PDB file of C-alpha atoms in Angstrom:
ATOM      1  CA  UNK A   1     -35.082 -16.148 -61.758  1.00 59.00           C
ATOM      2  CA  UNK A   2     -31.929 -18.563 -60.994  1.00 76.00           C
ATOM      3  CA  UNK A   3     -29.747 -16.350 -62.347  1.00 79.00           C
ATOM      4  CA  UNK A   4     -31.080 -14.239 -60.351  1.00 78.00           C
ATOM      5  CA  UNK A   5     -30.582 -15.901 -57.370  1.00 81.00           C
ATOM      6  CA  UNK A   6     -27.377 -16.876 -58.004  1.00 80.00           C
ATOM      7  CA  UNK A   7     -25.788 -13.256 -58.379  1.00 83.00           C
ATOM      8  CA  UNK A   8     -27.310 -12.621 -55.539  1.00 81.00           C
ATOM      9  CA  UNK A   9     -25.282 -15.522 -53.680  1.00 80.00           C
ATOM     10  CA  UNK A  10     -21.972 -14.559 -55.111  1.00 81.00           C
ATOM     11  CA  UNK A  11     -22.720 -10.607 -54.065  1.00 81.00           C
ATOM     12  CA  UNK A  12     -23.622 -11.820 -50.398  1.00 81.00           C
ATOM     13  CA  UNK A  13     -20.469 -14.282 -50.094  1.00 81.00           C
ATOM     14  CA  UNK A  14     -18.046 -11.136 -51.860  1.00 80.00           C
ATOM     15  CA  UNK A  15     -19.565  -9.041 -49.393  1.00 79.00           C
ATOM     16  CA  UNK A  16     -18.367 -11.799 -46.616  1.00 78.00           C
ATOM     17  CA  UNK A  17     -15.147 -12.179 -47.975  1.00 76.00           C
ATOM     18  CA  UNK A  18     -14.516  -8.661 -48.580  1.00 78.00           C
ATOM     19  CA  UNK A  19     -15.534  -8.274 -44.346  1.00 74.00           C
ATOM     20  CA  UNK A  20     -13.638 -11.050 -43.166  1.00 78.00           C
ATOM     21  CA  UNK A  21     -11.136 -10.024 -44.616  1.00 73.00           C
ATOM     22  CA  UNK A  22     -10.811  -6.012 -43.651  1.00 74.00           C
ATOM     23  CA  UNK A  23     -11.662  -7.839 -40.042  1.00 76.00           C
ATOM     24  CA  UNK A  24      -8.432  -9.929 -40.495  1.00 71.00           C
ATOM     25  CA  UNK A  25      -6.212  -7.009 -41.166  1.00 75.00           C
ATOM     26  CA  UNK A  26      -7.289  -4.286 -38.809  1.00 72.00           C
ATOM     27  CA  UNK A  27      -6.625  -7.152 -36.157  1.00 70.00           C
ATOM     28  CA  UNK A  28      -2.853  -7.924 -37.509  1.00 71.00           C
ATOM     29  CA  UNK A  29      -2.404  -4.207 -37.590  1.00 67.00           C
ATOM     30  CA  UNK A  30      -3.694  -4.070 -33.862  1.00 63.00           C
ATOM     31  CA  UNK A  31      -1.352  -6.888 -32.806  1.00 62.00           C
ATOM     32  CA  UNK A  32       2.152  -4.946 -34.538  1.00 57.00           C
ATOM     33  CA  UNK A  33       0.993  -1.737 -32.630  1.00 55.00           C
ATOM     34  CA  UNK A  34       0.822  -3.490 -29.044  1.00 52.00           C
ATOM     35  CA  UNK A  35       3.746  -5.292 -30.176  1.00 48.00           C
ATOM     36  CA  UNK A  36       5.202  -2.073 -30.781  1.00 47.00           C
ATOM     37  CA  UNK A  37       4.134  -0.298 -27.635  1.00 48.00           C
ATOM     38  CA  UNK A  38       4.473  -3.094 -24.975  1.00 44.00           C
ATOM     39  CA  UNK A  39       7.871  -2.679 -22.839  1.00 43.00           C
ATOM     40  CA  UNK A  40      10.476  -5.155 -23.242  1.00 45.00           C
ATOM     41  CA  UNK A  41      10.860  -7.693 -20.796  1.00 41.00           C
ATOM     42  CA  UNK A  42      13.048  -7.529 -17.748  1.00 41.00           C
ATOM     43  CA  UNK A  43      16.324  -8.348 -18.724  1.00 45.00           C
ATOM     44  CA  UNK A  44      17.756 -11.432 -17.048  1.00 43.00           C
ATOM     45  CA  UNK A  45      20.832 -10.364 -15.168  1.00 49.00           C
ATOM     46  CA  UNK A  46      24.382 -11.999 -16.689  1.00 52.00           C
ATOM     47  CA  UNK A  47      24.883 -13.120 -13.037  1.00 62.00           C
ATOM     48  CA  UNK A  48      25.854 -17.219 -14.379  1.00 69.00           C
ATOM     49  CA  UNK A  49      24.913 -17.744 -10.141  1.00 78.00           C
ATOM     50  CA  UNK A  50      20.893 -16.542 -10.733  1.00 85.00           C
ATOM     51  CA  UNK A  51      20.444 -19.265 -13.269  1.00 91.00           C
ATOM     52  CA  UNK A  52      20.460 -23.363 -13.970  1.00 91.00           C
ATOM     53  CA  UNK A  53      23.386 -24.574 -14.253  1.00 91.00           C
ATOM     54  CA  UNK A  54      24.597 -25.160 -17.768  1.00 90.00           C
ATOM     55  CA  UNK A  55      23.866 -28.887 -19.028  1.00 91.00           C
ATOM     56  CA  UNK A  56      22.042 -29.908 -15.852  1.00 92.00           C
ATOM     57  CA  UNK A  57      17.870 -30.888 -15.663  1.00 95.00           C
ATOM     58  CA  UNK A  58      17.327 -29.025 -12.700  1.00 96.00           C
ATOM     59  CA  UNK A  59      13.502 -29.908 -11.850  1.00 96.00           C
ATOM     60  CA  UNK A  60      11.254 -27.309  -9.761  1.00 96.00           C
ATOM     61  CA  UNK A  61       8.033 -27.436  -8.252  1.00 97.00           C
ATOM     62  CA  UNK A  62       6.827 -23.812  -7.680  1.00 97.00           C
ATOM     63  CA  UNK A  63       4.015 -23.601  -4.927  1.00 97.00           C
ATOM     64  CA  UNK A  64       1.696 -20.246  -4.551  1.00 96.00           C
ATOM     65  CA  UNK A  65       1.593 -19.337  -0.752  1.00 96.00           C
ATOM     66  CA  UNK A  66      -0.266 -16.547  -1.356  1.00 94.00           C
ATOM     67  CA  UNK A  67      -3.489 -15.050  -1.999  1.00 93.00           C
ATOM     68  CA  UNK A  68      -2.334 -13.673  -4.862  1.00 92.00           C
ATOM     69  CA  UNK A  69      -3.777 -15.402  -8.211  1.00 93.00           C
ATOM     70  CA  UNK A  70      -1.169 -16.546 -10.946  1.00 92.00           C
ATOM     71  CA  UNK A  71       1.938 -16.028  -8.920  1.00 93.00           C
ATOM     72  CA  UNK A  72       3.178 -19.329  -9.501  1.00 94.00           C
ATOM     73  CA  UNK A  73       2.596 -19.043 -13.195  1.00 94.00           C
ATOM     74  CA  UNK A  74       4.262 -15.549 -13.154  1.00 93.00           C
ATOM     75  CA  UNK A  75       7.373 -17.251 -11.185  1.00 95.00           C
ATOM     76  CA  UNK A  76       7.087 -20.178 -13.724  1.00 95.00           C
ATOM     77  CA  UNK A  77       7.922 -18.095 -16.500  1.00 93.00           C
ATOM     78  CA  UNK A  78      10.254 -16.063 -14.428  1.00 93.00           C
ATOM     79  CA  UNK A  79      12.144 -19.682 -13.472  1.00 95.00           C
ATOM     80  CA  UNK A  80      12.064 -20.688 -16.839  1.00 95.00           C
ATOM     81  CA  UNK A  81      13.645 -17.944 -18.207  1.00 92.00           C
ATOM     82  CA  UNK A  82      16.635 -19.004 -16.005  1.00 93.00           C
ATOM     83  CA  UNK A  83      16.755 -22.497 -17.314  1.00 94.00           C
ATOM     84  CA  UNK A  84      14.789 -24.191 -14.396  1.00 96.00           C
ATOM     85  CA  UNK A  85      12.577 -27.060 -15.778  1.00 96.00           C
ATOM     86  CA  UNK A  86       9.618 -26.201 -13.694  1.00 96.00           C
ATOM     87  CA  UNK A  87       7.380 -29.278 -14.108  1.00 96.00           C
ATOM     88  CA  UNK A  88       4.520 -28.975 -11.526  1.00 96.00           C
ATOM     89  CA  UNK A  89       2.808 -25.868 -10.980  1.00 97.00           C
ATOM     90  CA  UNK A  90       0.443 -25.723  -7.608  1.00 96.00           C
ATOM     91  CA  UNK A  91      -0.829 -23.558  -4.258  1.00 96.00           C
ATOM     92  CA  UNK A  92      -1.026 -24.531  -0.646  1.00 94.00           C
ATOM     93  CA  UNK A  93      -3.422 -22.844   1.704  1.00 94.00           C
ATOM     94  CA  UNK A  94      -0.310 -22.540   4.025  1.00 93.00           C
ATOM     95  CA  UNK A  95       0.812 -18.733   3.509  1.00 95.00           C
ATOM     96  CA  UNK A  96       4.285 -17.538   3.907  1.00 94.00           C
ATOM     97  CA  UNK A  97       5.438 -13.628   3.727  1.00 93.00           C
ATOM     98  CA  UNK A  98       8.994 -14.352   2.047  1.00 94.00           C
ATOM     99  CA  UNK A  99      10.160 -16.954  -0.557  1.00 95.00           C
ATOM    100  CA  UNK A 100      10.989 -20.265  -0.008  1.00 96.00           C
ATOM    101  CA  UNK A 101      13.529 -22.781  -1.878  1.00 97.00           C
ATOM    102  CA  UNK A 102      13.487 -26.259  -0.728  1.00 96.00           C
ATOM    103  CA  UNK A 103      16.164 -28.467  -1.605  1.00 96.00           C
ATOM    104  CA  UNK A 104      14.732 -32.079  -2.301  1.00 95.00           C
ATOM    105  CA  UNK A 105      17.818 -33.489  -3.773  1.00 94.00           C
ATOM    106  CA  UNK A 106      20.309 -32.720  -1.897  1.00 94.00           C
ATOM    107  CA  UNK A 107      21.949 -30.095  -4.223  1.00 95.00           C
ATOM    108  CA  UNK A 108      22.666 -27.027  -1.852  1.00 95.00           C
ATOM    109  CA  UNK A 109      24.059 -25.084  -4.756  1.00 96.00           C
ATOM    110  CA  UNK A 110      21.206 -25.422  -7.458  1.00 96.00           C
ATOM    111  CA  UNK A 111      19.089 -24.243  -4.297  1.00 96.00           C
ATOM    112  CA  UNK A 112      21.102 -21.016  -3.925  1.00 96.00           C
ATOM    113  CA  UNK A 113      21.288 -20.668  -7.823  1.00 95.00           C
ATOM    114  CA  UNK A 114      16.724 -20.622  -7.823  1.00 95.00           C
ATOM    115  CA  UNK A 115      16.561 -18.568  -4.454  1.00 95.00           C
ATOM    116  CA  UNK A 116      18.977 -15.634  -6.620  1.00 94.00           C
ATOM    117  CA  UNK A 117      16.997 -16.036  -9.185  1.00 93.00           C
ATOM    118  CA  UNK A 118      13.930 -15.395  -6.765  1.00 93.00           C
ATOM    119  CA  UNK A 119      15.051 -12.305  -5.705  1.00 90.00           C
ATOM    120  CA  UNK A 120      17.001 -13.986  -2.728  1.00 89.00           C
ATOM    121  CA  UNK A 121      14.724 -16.233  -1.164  1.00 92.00           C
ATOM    122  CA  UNK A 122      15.553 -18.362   1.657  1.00 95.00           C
ATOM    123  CA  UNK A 123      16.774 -21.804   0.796  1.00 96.00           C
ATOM    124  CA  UNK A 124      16.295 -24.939   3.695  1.00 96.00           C
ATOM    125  CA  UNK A 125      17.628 -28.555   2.930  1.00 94.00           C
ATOM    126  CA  UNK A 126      14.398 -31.018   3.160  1.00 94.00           C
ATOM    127  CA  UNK A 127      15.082 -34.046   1.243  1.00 92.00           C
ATOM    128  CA  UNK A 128      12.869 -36.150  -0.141  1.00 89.00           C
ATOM    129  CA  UNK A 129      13.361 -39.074  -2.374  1.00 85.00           C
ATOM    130  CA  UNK A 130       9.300 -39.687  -3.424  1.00 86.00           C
ATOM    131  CA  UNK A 131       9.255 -36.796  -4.887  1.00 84.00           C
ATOM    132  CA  UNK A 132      11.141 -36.576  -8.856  1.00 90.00           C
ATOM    133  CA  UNK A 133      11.878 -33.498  -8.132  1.00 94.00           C
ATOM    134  CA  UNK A 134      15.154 -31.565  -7.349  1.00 96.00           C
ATOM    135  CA  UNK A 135      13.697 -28.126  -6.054  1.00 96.00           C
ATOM    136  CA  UNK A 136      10.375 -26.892  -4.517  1.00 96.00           C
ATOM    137  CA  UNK A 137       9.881 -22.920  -4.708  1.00 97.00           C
ATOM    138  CA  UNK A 138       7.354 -21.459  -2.361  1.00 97.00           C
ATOM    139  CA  UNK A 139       6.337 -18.320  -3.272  1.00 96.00           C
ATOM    140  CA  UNK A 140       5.978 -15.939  -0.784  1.00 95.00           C
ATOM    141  CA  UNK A 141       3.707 -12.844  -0.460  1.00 93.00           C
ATOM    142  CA  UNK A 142       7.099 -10.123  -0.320  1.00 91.00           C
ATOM    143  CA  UNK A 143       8.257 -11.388  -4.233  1.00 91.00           C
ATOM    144  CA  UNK A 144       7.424  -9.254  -6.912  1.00 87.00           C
ATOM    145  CA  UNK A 145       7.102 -10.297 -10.149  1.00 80.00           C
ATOM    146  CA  UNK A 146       8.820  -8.508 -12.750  1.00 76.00           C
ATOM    147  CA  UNK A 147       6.531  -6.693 -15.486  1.00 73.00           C
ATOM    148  CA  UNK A 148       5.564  -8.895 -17.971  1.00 64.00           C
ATOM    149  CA  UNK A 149       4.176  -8.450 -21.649  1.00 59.00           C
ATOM    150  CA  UNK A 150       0.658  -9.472 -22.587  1.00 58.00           C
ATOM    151  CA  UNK A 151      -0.116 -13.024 -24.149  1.00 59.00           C
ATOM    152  CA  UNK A 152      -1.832 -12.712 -27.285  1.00 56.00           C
TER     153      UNK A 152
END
């Protein structure tokens, strides 16, 4: 009878294995057909002007003034992808309609450089040396985020 038993516990784990592992592949075949079908991301334009400049820690806060759920994160990436450390991520319940680049550093031209990259926000001088940052974006209600691919 312990033999018995026994077969019977290696036939119920095979049977496990053998579905784990059929679950495993069907999944990894799902992923390389979305991967497939997604759209590329938005290319990011060879303007040098709509990015960080080259060699420099430019740090950005990017505020949501919006309504709109995940628009900072979207403009994260989006920043990102132009070389902008973006270190704090947050929302205000103040709402604006268009963008908003704040220079806190007193770099004019690393102001202009994020508000390109923003789809030509407006950009206003307001320095302020508590803060360790360089940049705050506001994100207004008129940007649109590019398309983006889904996160696995």
């Amino acid at each position: 009878m312990k033999i018995g038993r026994w077969i019977l516990a290696l036939l119920l784990l095979g049977v496990l294995a053998w579905g784990t592992a059929s679950r495993w592949t069907k999944r990894e075949a799902s992923r390389a057909t979305r991967a497939d079908t997604t759209p590329p991301a938005p290319k990011i334009p060879d303007d040098s002007t709509a990015r960080a400049p080259s060699g420099v820690r430019v740090r950005v806060q990017v505020v949501n003034a919006t309504t709109i759920n995940g628009l900072a994160r979207r403009a994260t990436r989006w920043l990102r992808d132009r070389g902008f450390d973006v270190v704090e991520i947050g929302t205000t319940r103040d709402r604006i309609d268009s963008s908003l680049v704040l220079d806190r550093s007193g770099h004019p031209d690393w102001a202009r450089r994020a508000a390109k990259a923003m789809g030509g926000a407006r950009v206003e001088s307001r320095p302020d040396s508590s803060r360790y940052l360089d940049l705050t974006v506001l994100v207004g209600r008129s940007w649109r985020p590019p398309a983006e691919t889904l996160d696995p």
